[in-house]
């Protein structure tokens, strides 16, 4: 492979794409369906939400890099980790994948994959220095978590001090509304001289025709025992302030598609992710702000999600674990906050997933702005 002109400094790269992703989401149901088709990809029967074009790039990178250690931040259903494990075997690479998610995968196994519980915004709680120092090189880090600014910048900053010359980082879904592309640019403003963009992968089909816009990075410098001091920032939890009109229109279009095709894998995946992201926000948003948010565009789209048939689908084991953990967390809050936060999240899941005694406890304490939607959700479930 000819490396001449292949690697470039981030300041020398255009930060756009010939792929019309910025507009294709919003040009009607046909465009949405085309975009969603790529998100319906599965591997060995397990949903991966991975663009098959990008999978082809991953295959090329794995063969060239031959990574001994792969960190996948964001597991979803485990399909991508399974794919990576099989490809390590197929290519004869003696490597291992550590796939990290707040809700770790429990129903997928592979001898080269370990699923770990962890938060991309606080990886130090999961990955200890002594353990990291023992892992073989080269490394491949895949940032594919919640596609928010806060998580992306935290993952990049965490691994920066650990990456050796020649290790790779991939930032997935950089054009998502959660602003991971902004996080990537800001990170490179501080550390950009230590990385180079691999244009072979970014431009394999056409300039930045990938979901990883300028997101294939190779480390140029050696690892440091201590990472540089990054500007202080308030990250908080992934939440609605990071979502803009683009994302809200996208979820609204996904609901349109789901109502026409309830088994559409892409729509199911996007709505499942949206439900999880809303749940994190309902947990952390100031209690006094919730009535205003509920009446906003963001709140109206969430209410549409609640009353759609999506909330009546059978619940996955990982979603059930998350929901029950959330309900338990809320049980320790004072009333009526406990009732409000519990109801806000639970109404987007099958009603029987939460014990009837919980509903009987929280329902009388709900405020007027929330009670009607909860009532509608309960009645819709009873009519099934």
mmCIF file of C-alpha atoms in Angstrom:
data_model
loop_
_atom_site.group_PDB
_atom_site.id
_atom_site.type_symbol
_atom_site.label_atom_id
_atom_site.label_comp_id
_atom_site.label_asym_id
_atom_site.label_seq_id
_atom_site.Cartn_x
_atom_site.Cartn_y
_atom_site.Cartn_z
ATOM 1 C CA UNK A 1 0.000 0.000 0.000
ATOM 2 C CA UNK A 2 1.427 3.373 -0.973
ATOM 3 C CA UNK A 3 1.710 5.570 2.115
ATOM 4 C CA UNK A 4 2.739 8.695 0.205
ATOM 5 C CA UNK A 5 0.241 11.414 1.025
ATOM 6 C CA UNK A 6 -1.843 8.958 2.980
ATOM 7 C CA UNK A 7 -1.423 10.474 6.443
ATOM 8 C CA UNK A 8 -2.095 14.143 7.045
ATOM 9 C CA UNK A 9 -2.376 16.699 9.826
ATOM 10 C CA UNK A 10 -5.912 17.454 10.927
ATOM 11 C CA UNK A 11 -5.571 21.133 9.948
ATOM 12 C CA UNK A 12 -4.920 20.072 6.357
ATOM 13 C CA UNK A 13 -8.176 18.119 6.061
ATOM 14 C CA UNK A 14 -11.603 19.305 4.912
ATOM 15 C CA UNK A 15 -14.163 18.771 7.670
ATOM 16 C CA UNK A 16 -17.063 17.886 5.466
ATOM 17 C CA UNK A 17 -18.245 14.889 3.496
ATOM 18 C CA UNK A 18 -19.494 14.218 -0.005
ATOM 19 C CA UNK A 19 -22.034 11.924 1.649
ATOM 20 C CA UNK A 20 -25.174 14.071 2.004
ATOM 21 C CA UNK A 21 -25.901 12.884 5.506
ATOM 22 C CA UNK A 22 -26.580 16.370 6.778
ATOM 23 C CA UNK A 23 -29.677 16.627 4.610
ATOM 24 C CA UNK A 24 -30.667 13.058 3.802
ATOM 25 C CA UNK A 25 -32.256 12.563 7.209
ATOM 26 C CA UNK A 26 -34.657 15.403 6.600
ATOM 27 C CA UNK A 27 -35.745 14.986 2.996
ATOM 28 C CA UNK A 28 -38.737 12.761 3.552
ATOM 29 C CA UNK A 29 -39.630 9.188 4.280
ATOM 30 C CA UNK A 30 -37.857 7.720 1.234
ATOM 31 C CA UNK A 31 -34.528 9.251 2.190
ATOM 32 C CA UNK A 32 -35.015 8.154 5.774
ATOM 33 C CA UNK A 33 -35.751 4.600 4.651
ATOM 34 C CA UNK A 34 -32.570 4.525 2.553
ATOM 35 C CA UNK A 35 -30.490 5.839 5.427
ATOM 36 C CA UNK A 36 -32.087 3.428 7.857
ATOM 37 C CA UNK A 37 -31.418 0.425 5.621
ATOM 38 C CA UNK A 38 -27.721 0.753 6.382
ATOM 39 C CA UNK A 39 -28.588 0.822 10.084
ATOM 40 C CA UNK A 40 -30.436 -2.493 9.834
ATOM 41 C CA UNK A 41 -27.253 -4.492 9.394
ATOM 42 C CA UNK A 42 -26.839 -7.568 11.576
ATOM 43 C CA UNK A 43 -24.133 -10.169 12.038
ATOM 44 C CA UNK A 44 -24.836 -13.804 12.882
ATOM 45 C CA UNK A 45 -28.369 -12.790 13.754
ATOM 46 C CA UNK A 46 -27.297 -10.052 16.165
ATOM 47 C CA UNK A 47 -28.078 -6.443 15.370
ATOM 48 C CA UNK A 48 -24.996 -4.285 14.918
ATOM 49 C CA UNK A 49 -26.261 -0.957 13.516
ATOM 50 C CA UNK A 50 -23.113 -0.816 11.455
ATOM 51 C CA UNK A 51 -22.730 0.571 7.974
ATOM 52 C CA UNK A 52 -21.555 -2.376 5.807
ATOM 53 C CA UNK A 53 -19.304 0.023 3.872
ATOM 54 C CA UNK A 54 -17.502 0.906 7.091
ATOM 55 C CA UNK A 55 -17.257 -2.771 8.005
ATOM 56 C CA UNK A 56 -15.249 -3.232 4.810
ATOM 57 C CA UNK A 57 -12.873 -0.523 6.041
ATOM 58 C CA UNK A 58 -12.584 -2.227 9.429
ATOM 59 C CA UNK A 59 -11.604 -5.443 7.678
ATOM 60 C CA UNK A 60 -8.801 -3.662 5.819
ATOM 61 C CA UNK A 61 -7.595 -1.967 8.997
ATOM 62 C CA UNK A 62 -7.597 -5.186 11.026
ATOM 63 C CA UNK A 63 -5.514 -6.957 8.385
ATOM 64 C CA UNK A 64 -3.004 -4.113 8.180
ATOM 65 C CA UNK A 65 -2.758 -3.195 11.874
ATOM 66 C CA UNK A 66 -3.205 -6.688 13.339
ATOM 67 C CA UNK A 67 -4.248 -5.267 16.728
ATOM 68 C CA UNK A 68 -3.504 -7.341 19.801
ATOM 69 C CA UNK A 69 -5.880 -5.281 21.962
ATOM 70 C CA UNK A 70 -9.160 -3.699 20.852
ATOM 71 C CA UNK A 71 -11.250 -1.434 23.069
ATOM 72 C CA UNK A 72 -14.833 -0.974 21.917
ATOM 73 C CA UNK A 73 -16.596 1.787 23.855
ATOM 74 C CA UNK A 74 -20.284 1.052 23.343
ATOM 75 C CA UNK A 75 -21.412 -2.559 22.948
ATOM 76 C CA UNK A 76 -25.091 -2.244 22.009
ATOM 77 C CA UNK A 77 -26.234 -5.862 21.429
ATOM 78 C CA UNK A 78 -22.726 -7.281 21.063
ATOM 79 C CA UNK A 79 -22.837 -7.909 17.314
ATOM 80 C CA UNK A 80 -19.879 -5.721 16.435
ATOM 81 C CA UNK A 81 -17.680 -7.295 19.133
ATOM 82 C CA UNK A 82 -18.657 -10.727 17.821
ATOM 83 C CA UNK A 83 -17.730 -9.634 14.286
ATOM 84 C CA UNK A 84 -14.370 -8.321 15.483
ATOM 85 C CA UNK A 85 -13.658 -11.549 17.357
ATOM 86 C CA UNK A 86 -14.433 -13.694 14.323
ATOM 87 C CA UNK A 87 -12.215 -11.531 12.132
ATOM 88 C CA UNK A 88 -9.305 -11.831 14.533
ATOM 89 C CA UNK A 89 -9.681 -15.597 14.219
ATOM 90 C CA UNK A 90 -10.060 -15.481 10.445
ATOM 91 C CA UNK A 91 -6.941 -13.342 10.069
ATOM 92 C CA UNK A 92 -4.893 -15.365 12.538
ATOM 93 C CA UNK A 93 -4.469 -12.383 14.882
ATOM 94 C CA UNK A 94 -3.771 -13.233 18.513
ATOM 95 C CA UNK A 95 -5.820 -10.373 19.921
ATOM 96 C CA UNK A 96 -8.657 -9.673 22.330
ATOM 97 C CA UNK A 97 -11.613 -7.285 22.369
ATOM 98 C CA UNK A 98 -12.784 -5.481 25.505
ATOM 99 C CA UNK A 99 -16.270 -4.131 24.839
ATOM 100 C CA UNK A 100 -17.468 -1.614 27.428
ATOM 101 C CA UNK A 101 -21.006 -0.377 27.988
ATOM 102 C CA UNK A 102 -23.129 1.013 30.815
ATOM 103 C CA UNK A 103 -25.417 -1.954 30.139
ATOM 104 C CA UNK A 104 -22.954 -4.794 29.468
ATOM 105 C CA UNK A 105 -23.916 -7.553 27.047
ATOM 106 C CA UNK A 106 -24.713 -10.831 28.820
ATOM 107 C CA UNK A 107 -26.186 -13.043 26.093
ATOM 108 C CA UNK A 108 -23.324 -13.058 23.556
ATOM 109 C CA UNK A 109 -20.040 -14.872 24.076
ATOM 110 C CA UNK A 110 -16.820 -15.306 22.132
ATOM 111 C CA UNK A 111 -13.411 -16.543 23.318
ATOM 112 C CA UNK A 112 -11.763 -13.350 22.102
ATOM 113 C CA UNK A 113 -14.326 -10.961 23.586
ATOM 114 C CA UNK A 114 -14.826 -9.714 27.133
ATOM 115 C CA UNK A 115 -17.856 -7.540 27.870
ATOM 116 C CA UNK A 116 -17.317 -5.061 30.701
ATOM 117 C CA UNK A 117 -19.612 -2.695 32.577
ATOM 118 C CA UNK A 118 -18.364 0.853 32.372
ATOM 119 C CA UNK A 119 -19.143 4.464 31.521
ATOM 120 C CA UNK A 120 -17.309 6.075 28.608
ATOM 121 C CA UNK A 121 -17.236 9.296 30.605
ATOM 122 C CA UNK A 122 -15.410 7.648 33.488
ATOM 123 C CA UNK A 123 -13.298 4.828 32.055
ATOM 124 C CA UNK A 124 -10.833 5.055 34.922
ATOM 125 C CA UNK A 125 -13.406 3.280 37.083
ATOM 126 C CA UNK A 126 -13.240 0.240 34.772
ATOM 127 C CA UNK A 127 -9.728 0.221 33.282
ATOM 128 C CA UNK A 128 -6.966 0.274 35.894
ATOM 129 C CA UNK A 129 -3.470 1.602 35.082
ATOM 130 C CA UNK A 130 -1.675 -1.638 35.992
ATOM 131 C CA UNK A 131 -4.014 -3.690 33.840
ATOM 132 C CA UNK A 132 -3.754 -1.327 30.874
ATOM 133 C CA UNK A 133 0.038 -1.403 31.083
ATOM 134 C CA UNK A 134 -0.023 -5.198 30.741
ATOM 135 C CA UNK A 135 -1.991 -5.328 27.477
ATOM 136 C CA UNK A 136 -0.172 -6.172 24.226
ATOM 137 C CA UNK A 137 0.212 -3.791 21.287
ATOM 138 C CA UNK A 138 -0.838 -2.498 18.878
ATOM 139 C CA UNK A 139 -4.096 -1.107 20.222
ATOM 140 C CA UNK A 140 -7.265 -0.170 18.378
ATOM 141 C CA UNK A 141 -9.729 2.076 20.242
ATOM 142 C CA UNK A 142 -13.262 2.353 18.825
ATOM 143 C CA UNK A 143 -15.358 5.187 20.286
ATOM 144 C CA UNK A 144 -18.926 4.107 19.479
ATOM 145 C CA UNK A 145 -20.885 4.859 22.647
ATOM 146 C CA UNK A 146 -23.755 7.359 22.862
ATOM 147 C CA UNK A 147 -22.338 9.686 20.178
ATOM 148 C CA UNK A 148 -22.445 12.687 22.488
ATOM 149 C CA UNK A 149 -19.876 15.435 22.823
ATOM 150 C CA UNK A 150 -19.219 14.632 26.467
ATOM 151 C CA UNK A 151 -18.572 10.926 26.022
ATOM 152 C CA UNK A 152 -16.455 11.331 22.889
ATOM 153 C CA UNK A 153 -14.153 13.933 24.425
ATOM 154 C CA UNK A 154 -13.833 11.873 27.615
ATOM 155 C CA UNK A 155 -12.860 8.705 25.716
ATOM 156 C CA UNK A 156 -10.287 10.535 23.596
ATOM 157 C CA UNK A 157 -8.749 12.242 26.606
ATOM 158 C CA UNK A 158 -8.625 9.025 28.623
ATOM 159 C CA UNK A 159 -6.806 6.962 26.011
ATOM 160 C CA UNK A 160 -4.511 9.739 24.802
ATOM 161 C CA UNK A 161 -1.920 9.156 27.512
ATOM 162 C CA UNK A 162 -1.935 5.411 26.893
ATOM 163 C CA UNK A 163 -1.643 5.204 23.122
ATOM 164 C CA UNK A 164 1.725 4.272 21.636
ATOM 165 C CA UNK A 165 3.074 5.286 18.259
ATOM 166 C CA UNK A 166 1.166 3.376 15.576
ATOM 167 C CA UNK A 167 -1.955 2.687 17.667
ATOM 168 C CA UNK A 168 -5.296 3.683 16.121
ATOM 169 C CA UNK A 169 -8.425 5.459 17.333
ATOM 170 C CA UNK A 170 -11.713 5.414 15.415
ATOM 171 C CA UNK A 171 -14.447 7.942 16.234
ATOM 172 C CA UNK A 172 -17.751 6.529 14.983
ATOM 173 C CA UNK A 173 -20.896 8.389 13.900
ATOM 174 C CA UNK A 174 -19.156 11.738 14.036
ATOM 175 C CA UNK A 175 -22.036 13.534 12.299
ATOM 176 C CA UNK A 176 -24.566 12.536 14.957
ATOM 177 C CA UNK A 177 -26.492 15.359 16.572
ATOM 178 C CA UNK A 178 -24.761 14.757 19.909
ATOM 179 C CA UNK A 179 -21.721 16.557 18.421
ATOM 180 C CA UNK A 180 -18.944 13.940 18.530
ATOM 181 C CA UNK A 181 -17.375 15.735 15.555
ATOM 182 C CA UNK A 182 -17.055 18.889 17.657
ATOM 183 C CA UNK A 183 -15.421 16.806 20.381
ATOM 184 C CA UNK A 184 -12.951 15.341 17.874
ATOM 185 C CA UNK A 185 -12.026 18.778 16.532
ATOM 186 C CA UNK A 186 -11.562 20.231 20.018
ATOM 187 C CA UNK A 187 -9.423 17.278 21.067
ATOM 188 C CA UNK A 188 -7.203 17.701 18.008
ATOM 189 C CA UNK A 189 -6.826 21.410 18.731
ATOM 190 C CA UNK A 190 -4.983 20.367 21.892
ATOM 191 C CA UNK A 191 -3.320 17.111 20.813
ATOM 192 C CA UNK A 192 -3.470 17.234 17.022
ATOM 193 C CA UNK A 193 0.298 17.289 16.526
ATOM 194 C CA UNK A 194 0.455 13.813 18.060
ATOM 195 C CA UNK A 195 -1.991 12.264 15.598
ATOM 196 C CA UNK A 196 -2.416 11.926 11.871
ATOM 197 C CA UNK A 197 -5.592 11.248 9.938
ATOM 198 C CA UNK A 198 -5.428 8.115 7.804
ATOM 199 C CA UNK A 199 -7.000 9.280 4.564
ATOM 200 C CA UNK A 200 -6.785 5.811 3.042
ATOM 201 C CA UNK A 201 -9.727 4.748 5.193
ATOM 202 C CA UNK A 202 -11.512 8.116 5.419
ATOM 203 C CA UNK A 203 -11.504 8.545 1.635
ATOM 204 C CA UNK A 204 -11.593 4.919 0.474
ATOM 205 C CA UNK A 205 -14.920 5.363 -1.364
ATOM 206 C CA UNK A 206 -14.906 9.144 -1.705
ATOM 207 C CA UNK A 207 -13.820 12.001 0.505
ATOM 208 C CA UNK A 208 -15.082 11.236 3.991
ATOM 209 C CA UNK A 209 -17.774 8.926 2.653
ATOM 210 C CA UNK A 210 -17.908 7.146 5.980
ATOM 211 C CA UNK A 211 -19.749 7.444 9.259
ATOM 212 C CA UNK A 212 -16.326 8.135 10.794
ATOM 213 C CA UNK A 213 -15.666 11.548 9.256
ATOM 214 C CA UNK A 214 -11.921 12.241 9.698
ATOM 215 C CA UNK A 215 -12.260 9.625 12.403
ATOM 216 C CA UNK A 216 -9.458 7.177 11.547
ATOM 217 C CA UNK A 217 -6.560 8.479 13.651
ATOM 218 C CA UNK A 218 -3.075 7.022 14.013
ATOM 219 C CA UNK A 219 -0.888 8.025 16.959
ATOM 220 C CA UNK A 220 2.424 9.617 15.946
ATOM 221 C CA UNK A 221 4.071 9.840 19.357
ATOM 222 C CA UNK A 222 4.845 7.451 22.186
ATOM 223 C CA UNK A 223 2.641 6.960 25.224
ATOM 224 C CA UNK A 224 3.067 9.055 28.341
ATOM 225 C CA UNK A 225 2.834 7.949 31.924
ATOM 226 C CA UNK A 226 0.666 11.014 32.585
ATOM 227 C CA UNK A 227 -1.755 12.457 30.057
ATOM 228 C CA UNK A 228 -1.577 16.201 29.349
ATOM 229 C CA UNK A 229 -3.771 18.568 31.278
ATOM 230 C CA UNK A 230 -6.920 19.208 29.296
ATOM 231 C CA UNK A 231 -9.087 22.289 29.744
ATOM 232 C CA UNK A 232 -11.619 21.730 32.535
ATOM 233 C CA UNK A 233 -15.126 21.071 31.289
ATOM 234 C CA UNK A 234 -18.506 20.285 32.747
ATOM 235 C CA UNK A 235 -19.598 17.065 31.063
ATOM 236 C CA UNK A 236 -22.647 15.921 33.000
ATOM 237 C CA UNK A 237 -24.779 13.110 31.647
ATOM 238 C CA UNK A 238 -25.783 12.769 28.003
ATOM 239 C CA UNK A 239 -28.894 14.862 27.743
ATOM 240 C CA UNK A 240 -31.278 16.964 25.766
ATOM 241 C CA UNK A 241 -29.113 20.127 25.763
ATOM 242 C CA UNK A 242 -26.786 18.310 23.339
ATOM 243 C CA UNK A 243 -29.653 17.475 20.980
ATOM 244 C CA UNK A 244 -30.703 19.899 18.326
ATOM 245 C CA UNK A 245 -33.500 20.187 15.804
ATOM 246 C CA UNK A 246 -31.624 17.851 13.456
ATOM 247 C CA UNK A 247 -31.734 14.967 15.938
ATOM 248 C CA UNK A 248 -35.316 15.604 16.961
ATOM 249 C CA UNK A 249 -36.471 15.576 13.334
ATOM 250 C CA UNK A 250 -34.535 12.356 12.844
ATOM 251 C CA UNK A 251 -36.295 10.612 15.758
ATOM 252 C CA UNK A 252 -39.624 11.962 14.548
ATOM 253 C CA UNK A 253 -38.923 10.426 11.119
ATOM 254 C CA UNK A 254 -37.917 7.155 12.769
ATOM 255 C CA UNK A 255 -41.295 7.070 14.496
ATOM 256 C CA UNK A 256 -43.004 7.574 11.117
ATOM 257 C CA UNK A 257 -41.035 4.682 9.657
ATOM 258 C CA UNK A 258 -41.659 2.451 12.674
ATOM 259 C CA UNK A 259 -45.405 3.023 12.537
ATOM 260 C CA UNK A 260 -45.393 1.848 8.901
ATOM 261 C CA UNK A 261 -42.895 -0.997 9.418
ATOM 262 C CA UNK A 262 -42.843 -2.123 13.078
ATOM 263 C CA UNK A 263 -40.155 -4.744 12.412
ATOM 264 C CA UNK A 264 -37.743 -2.388 10.674
ATOM 265 C CA UNK A 265 -34.439 -3.072 12.444
ATOM 266 C CA UNK A 266 -33.030 0.376 11.821
ATOM 267 C CA UNK A 267 -36.072 2.120 13.277
ATOM 268 C CA UNK A 268 -36.079 -0.220 16.274
ATOM 269 C CA UNK A 269 -32.421 0.488 16.978
ATOM 270 C CA UNK A 270 -32.746 4.260 16.697
ATOM 271 C CA UNK A 271 -35.831 4.418 18.910
ATOM 272 C CA UNK A 272 -34.214 2.135 21.472
ATOM 273 C CA UNK A 273 -31.185 4.413 21.607
ATOM 274 C CA UNK A 274 -33.412 7.484 21.864
ATOM 275 C CA UNK A 275 -35.326 5.942 24.759
ATOM 276 C CA UNK A 276 -32.079 5.247 26.613
ATOM 277 C CA UNK A 277 -30.749 8.755 26.038
ATOM 278 C CA UNK A 278 -33.975 10.304 27.285
ATOM 279 C CA UNK A 279 -33.821 8.074 30.372
ATOM 280 C CA UNK A 280 -30.376 9.385 31.294
ATOM 281 C CA UNK A 281 -31.679 12.912 31.046
ATOM 282 C CA UNK A 282 -34.841 12.301 33.064
ATOM 283 C CA UNK A 283 -32.532 10.962 35.755
ATOM 284 C CA UNK A 284 -30.241 13.990 35.895
ATOM 285 C CA UNK A 285 -32.252 17.050 34.814
ATOM 286 C CA UNK A 286 -33.152 19.458 37.635
ATOM 287 C CA UNK A 287 -36.563 18.523 38.947
ATOM 288 C CA UNK A 288 -37.832 22.092 38.577
ATOM 289 C CA UNK A 289 -36.999 22.067 34.836
ATOM 290 C CA UNK A 290 -38.951 18.928 33.985
ATOM 291 C CA UNK A 291 -42.383 20.559 33.367
ATOM 292 C CA UNK A 292 -40.852 23.010 30.873
ATOM 293 C CA UNK A 293 -38.900 20.283 29.076
ATOM 294 C CA UNK A 294 -42.021 18.126 28.952
ATOM 295 C CA UNK A 295 -43.845 20.843 26.993
ATOM 296 C CA UNK A 296 -40.901 21.564 24.676
ATOM 297 C CA UNK A 297 -40.351 20.000 21.249
ATOM 298 C CA UNK A 298 -38.060 17.450 22.872
ATOM 299 C CA UNK A 299 -40.753 16.516 25.356
ATOM 300 C CA UNK A 300 -43.446 16.313 22.690
ATOM 301 C CA UNK A 301 -41.401 13.855 20.631
ATOM 302 C CA UNK A 302 -40.766 11.764 23.731
ATOM 303 C CA UNK A 303 -44.504 11.714 24.406
ATOM 304 C CA UNK A 304 -45.051 10.491 20.870
ATOM 305 C CA UNK A 305 -42.512 7.747 21.530
ATOM 306 C CA UNK A 306 -44.379 6.814 24.706
ATOM 307 C CA UNK A 307 -47.794 6.450 23.087
ATOM 308 C CA UNK A 308 -46.476 4.689 19.976
ATOM 309 C CA UNK A 309 -46.545 0.935 19.653
ATOM 310 C CA UNK A 310 -42.804 0.906 20.293
ATOM 311 C CA UNK A 311 -43.319 1.138 24.047
ATOM 312 C CA UNK A 312 -45.487 -1.998 23.957
ATOM 313 C CA UNK A 313 -42.855 -4.250 22.385
ATOM 314 C CA UNK A 314 -41.371 -7.143 24.421
ATOM 315 C CA UNK A 315 -38.480 -5.855 26.471
ATOM 316 C CA UNK A 316 -34.912 -7.081 25.971
ATOM 317 C CA UNK A 317 -33.060 -8.478 29.021
ATOM 318 C CA UNK A 318 -30.515 -5.638 28.994
ATOM 319 C CA UNK A 319 -33.294 -3.032 28.817
ATOM 320 C CA UNK A 320 -35.152 -4.746 31.655
ATOM 321 C CA UNK A 321 -32.029 -4.725 33.823
ATOM 322 C CA UNK A 322 -31.547 -1.035 33.104
ATOM 323 C CA UNK A 323 -35.181 -0.209 33.863
ATOM 324 C CA UNK A 324 -35.272 -2.118 37.152
ATOM 325 C CA UNK A 325 -31.983 -0.550 38.234
ATOM 326 C CA UNK A 326 -33.409 2.869 37.426
ATOM 327 C CA UNK A 327 -36.600 2.191 39.394
ATOM 328 C CA UNK A 328 -34.528 1.049 42.359
ATOM 329 C CA UNK A 329 -32.435 4.218 42.151
ATOM 330 C CA UNK A 330 -35.557 6.396 42.111
ATOM 331 C CA UNK A 331 -36.993 4.580 45.127
ATOM 332 C CA UNK A 332 -34.347 6.277 47.244
ATOM 333 C CA UNK A 333 -35.372 9.778 46.167
ATOM 334 C CA UNK A 334 -37.819 11.963 48.094
ATOM 335 C CA UNK A 335 -41.401 12.225 46.930
ATOM 336 C CA UNK A 336 -42.787 13.420 44.588
ATOM 337 C CA UNK A 337 -39.421 13.443 42.759
ATOM 338 C CA UNK A 338 -39.206 9.660 43.009
ATOM 339 C CA UNK A 339 -42.631 9.224 41.393
ATOM 340 C CA UNK A 340 -41.979 11.747 38.615
ATOM 341 C CA UNK A 341 -38.609 10.373 37.521
ATOM 342 C CA UNK A 342 -39.819 6.770 37.734
ATOM 343 C CA UNK A 343 -42.900 7.498 35.628
ATOM 344 C CA UNK A 344 -41.015 9.532 33.025
ATOM 345 C CA UNK A 345 -38.799 6.568 32.196
ATOM 346 C CA UNK A 346 -41.086 3.603 32.900
ATOM 347 C CA UNK A 347 -43.900 4.753 30.584
ATOM 348 C CA UNK A 348 -41.609 4.249 27.575
ATOM 349 C CA UNK A 349 -41.281 0.530 28.384
ATOM 350 C CA UNK A 350 -43.890 -2.253 28.612
ATOM 351 C CA UNK A 351 -46.079 -1.380 31.591
ATOM 352 C CA UNK A 352 -45.838 -4.847 33.271
ATOM 353 C CA UNK A 353 -42.033 -4.552 33.323
ATOM 354 C CA UNK A 354 -42.464 -2.490 36.481
ATOM 355 C CA UNK A 355 -44.209 -4.143 39.396
ATOM 356 C CA UNK A 356 -47.829 -3.134 39.847
ATOM 357 C CA UNK A 357 -47.147 -2.003 43.407
ATOM 358 C CA UNK A 358 -44.733 0.604 42.046
ATOM 359 C CA UNK A 359 -47.382 2.017 39.724
ATOM 360 C CA UNK A 360 -49.899 2.078 42.573
ATOM 361 C CA UNK A 361 -47.411 3.998 44.702
ATOM 362 C CA UNK A 362 -46.332 6.609 42.178
ATOM 363 C CA UNK A 363 -49.534 7.274 40.241
ATOM 364 C CA UNK A 364 -51.348 9.319 42.936
ATOM 365 C CA UNK A 365 -48.288 11.568 43.315
ATOM 366 C CA UNK A 366 -47.911 12.561 39.671
ATOM 367 C CA UNK A 367 -48.367 16.249 38.770
ATOM 368 C CA UNK A 368 -51.015 17.441 36.342
ATOM 369 C CA UNK A 369 -48.528 17.920 33.498
ATOM 370 C CA UNK A 370 -47.473 14.261 33.577
ATOM 371 C CA UNK A 371 -50.496 12.290 34.799
ATOM 372 C CA UNK A 372 -52.531 12.371 31.517
ATOM 373 C CA UNK A 373 -49.756 10.765 29.463
ATOM 374 C CA UNK A 374 -49.167 8.111 32.111
ATOM 375 C CA UNK A 375 -52.904 7.407 32.125
ATOM 376 C CA UNK A 376 -52.899 7.098 28.328
ATOM 377 C CA UNK A 377 -49.942 4.708 28.441
ATOM 378 C CA UNK A 378 -51.630 2.525 31.062
ATOM 379 C CA UNK A 379 -54.892 2.458 29.116
ATOM 380 C CA UNK A 380 -53.109 1.662 25.837
ATOM 381 C CA UNK A 381 -51.446 -1.314 27.459
ATOM 382 C CA UNK A 382 -54.737 -2.576 28.896
ATOM 383 C CA UNK A 383 -56.298 -2.443 25.406
ATOM 384 C CA UNK A 384 -53.625 -4.723 23.903
#
